[in-house]
């Protein structure tokens, strides 16, 4: 079952799904209908999710390395919208830290202030985008726009 890939390995194949590193096989499985798993988990889309619930900020990273289906331009755009929606709450709160989103990166980082977005809702939105459902994404983008003005003001104003 194990597939040795030399310096990158050992990886374990999962019947056509993106392979997991041997150290990741025992991680809990995240699901849109499930509870938010603190720390690391594996997502339905084959990503590795890390949730850090902080007293001031929530930090969430979603690693899609090796997940080709999650690395299309459409997915990059959707995850970028979600990152910008989160960032809008930071701007509103007067945060000074730099934006953590990097366009086109399969290591996706999201950060937002405690209380701005319900953690459970944000994680569910992420998992739903992986599965192609943008309902919660659209709702969070709309909420961010309502709270902080247009999520992408530079474009909105031409
Ligand atoms: Zn912030």
CSV table of N, CA, C and O in Angstrom, one decimal, residues 55-59 86-100 111-116:
chain,number,residue,atom,x,y,z
A,55,UNK,N,-7.2,33.7,21.1
A,55,UNK,CA,-8.0,34.6,21.9
A,55,UNK,C,-8.3,35.9,21.1
A,55,UNK,O,-9.3,36.6,21.3
A,56,UNK,N,-7.4,36.3,20.2
A,56,UNK,CA,-7.6,37.5,19.4
A,56,UNK,C,-7.9,37.2,17.9
A,56,UNK,O,-8.8,37.9,17.3
A,57,UNK,N,-7.2,36.2,17.4
A,57,UNK,CA,-7.4,35.9,16.0
A,57,UNK,C,-7.6,34.3,15.9
A,57,UNK,O,-7.1,33.6,16.6
A,58,UNK,N,-8.4,34.0,14.8
A,58,UNK,CA,-8.4,32.6,14.4
A,58,UNK,C,-7.5,32.5,13.2
A,58,UNK,O,-7.6,33.3,12.3
A,59,UNK,N,-6.7,31.5,13.2
A,59,UNK,CA,-5.8,31.3,12.0
A,59,UNK,C,-6.1,29.9,11.5
A,59,UNK,O,-6.1,28.9,12.2
A,86,UNK,N,-12.3,37.5,4.9
A,86,UNK,CA,-11.7,37.4,6.3
A,86,UNK,C,-10.8,38.6,6.6
A,86,UNK,O,-10.9,39.2,7.6
A,87,UNK,N,-10.0,39.0,5.6
A,87,UNK,CA,-9.1,40.1,5.7
A,87,UNK,C,-9.9,41.4,5.9
A,87,UNK,O,-9.4,42.3,6.7
A,88,UNK,N,-11.1,41.5,5.3
A,88,UNK,CA,-11.9,42.7,5.5
A,88,UNK,C,-12.2,43.0,7.0
A,88,UNK,O,-12.2,44.1,7.4
A,89,UNK,N,-12.5,41.9,7.7
A,89,UNK,CA,-12.8,42.0,9.1
A,89,UNK,C,-11.5,42.5,9.9
A,89,UNK,O,-11.6,43.2,10.9
A,90,UNK,N,-10.3,42.1,9.4
A,90,UNK,CA,-9.1,42.6,10.1
A,90,UNK,C,-8.9,44.0,9.8
A,90,UNK,O,-8.5,44.8,10.7
A,91,UNK,N,-9.2,44.5,8.5
A,91,UNK,CA,-9.0,45.9,8.2
A,91,UNK,C,-10.0,46.7,9.1
A,91,UNK,O,-9.6,47.8,9.6
A,92,UNK,N,-11.2,46.2,9.2
A,92,UNK,CA,-12.2,46.9,10.0
A,92,UNK,C,-11.8,47.0,11.5
A,92,UNK,O,-12.1,48.0,12.1
A,93,UNK,N,-11.1,46.0,12.0
A,93,UNK,CA,-10.7,45.9,13.4
A,93,UNK,C,-9.4,46.7,13.6
A,93,UNK,O,-8.9,46.8,14.7
A,94,UNK,N,-8.8,47.2,12.5
A,94,UNK,CA,-7.6,48.0,12.6
A,94,UNK,C,-6.4,47.2,12.8
A,94,UNK,O,-5.4,47.7,13.3
A,95,UNK,N,-6.4,46.0,12.3
A,95,UNK,CA,-5.2,45.1,12.5
A,95,UNK,C,-4.0,45.7,11.7
A,95,UNK,O,-4.2,46.3,10.7
A,96,UNK,N,-2.8,45.4,12.2
A,96,UNK,CA,-1.6,45.9,11.6
A,96,UNK,C,-0.8,44.8,10.9
A,96,UNK,O,0.2,45.1,10.2
A,97,UNK,N,-1.2,43.6,11.1
A,97,UNK,CA,-0.4,42.5,10.5
A,97,UNK,C,-0.7,42.5,9.0
A,97,UNK,O,-1.7,42.9,8.5
A,98,UNK,N,0.3,42.0,8.2
A,98,UNK,CA,0.1,41.9,6.8
A,98,UNK,C,-0.9,40.9,6.4
A,98,UNK,O,-1.1,39.9,7.1
A,99,UNK,N,-1.5,41.1,5.2
A,99,UNK,CA,-2.5,40.1,4.7
A,99,UNK,C,-1.7,38.8,4.5
A,99,UNK,O,-0.6,38.8,4.0
A,100,UNK,N,-2.3,37.7,4.9
A,100,UNK,CA,-1.6,36.4,4.8
A,100,UNK,C,-1.9,35.6,3.5
A,100,UNK,O,-1.3,34.6,3.2
A,111,UNK,N,-7.1,34.4,8.1
A,111,UNK,CA,-7.0,34.9,9.4
A,111,UNK,C,-8.1,35.9,9.6
A,111,UNK,O,-8.3,36.7,8.7
A,112,UNK,N,-8.7,35.9,10.8
A,112,UNK,CA,-9.7,36.9,11.0
A,112,UNK,C,-9.9,37.0,12.5
A,112,UNK,O,-9.6,36.1,13.3
A,113,UNK,N,-10.4,38.2,13.0
A,113,UNK,CA,-10.4,38.5,14.4
A,113,UNK,C,-11.5,37.6,15.1
A,113,UNK,O,-12.6,37.3,14.4
A,114,UNK,N,-11.2,37.2,16.3
A,114,UNK,CA,-12.2,36.5,17.1
A,114,UNK,C,-13.5,37.3,17.1
A,114,UNK,O,-13.5,38.5,17.3
A,115,UNK,N,-14.6,36.6,16.9
A,115,UNK,CA,-15.9,37.3,16.9
A,115,UNK,C,-16.4,37.9,15.6
A,115,UNK,O,-17.6,38.2,15.5
A,116,UNK,N,-15.5,38.0,14.6
A,116,UNK,CA,-15.9,38.6,13.4
A,116,UNK,C,-16.8,37.6,12.5
A,116,UNK,O,-17.8,38.0,11.9
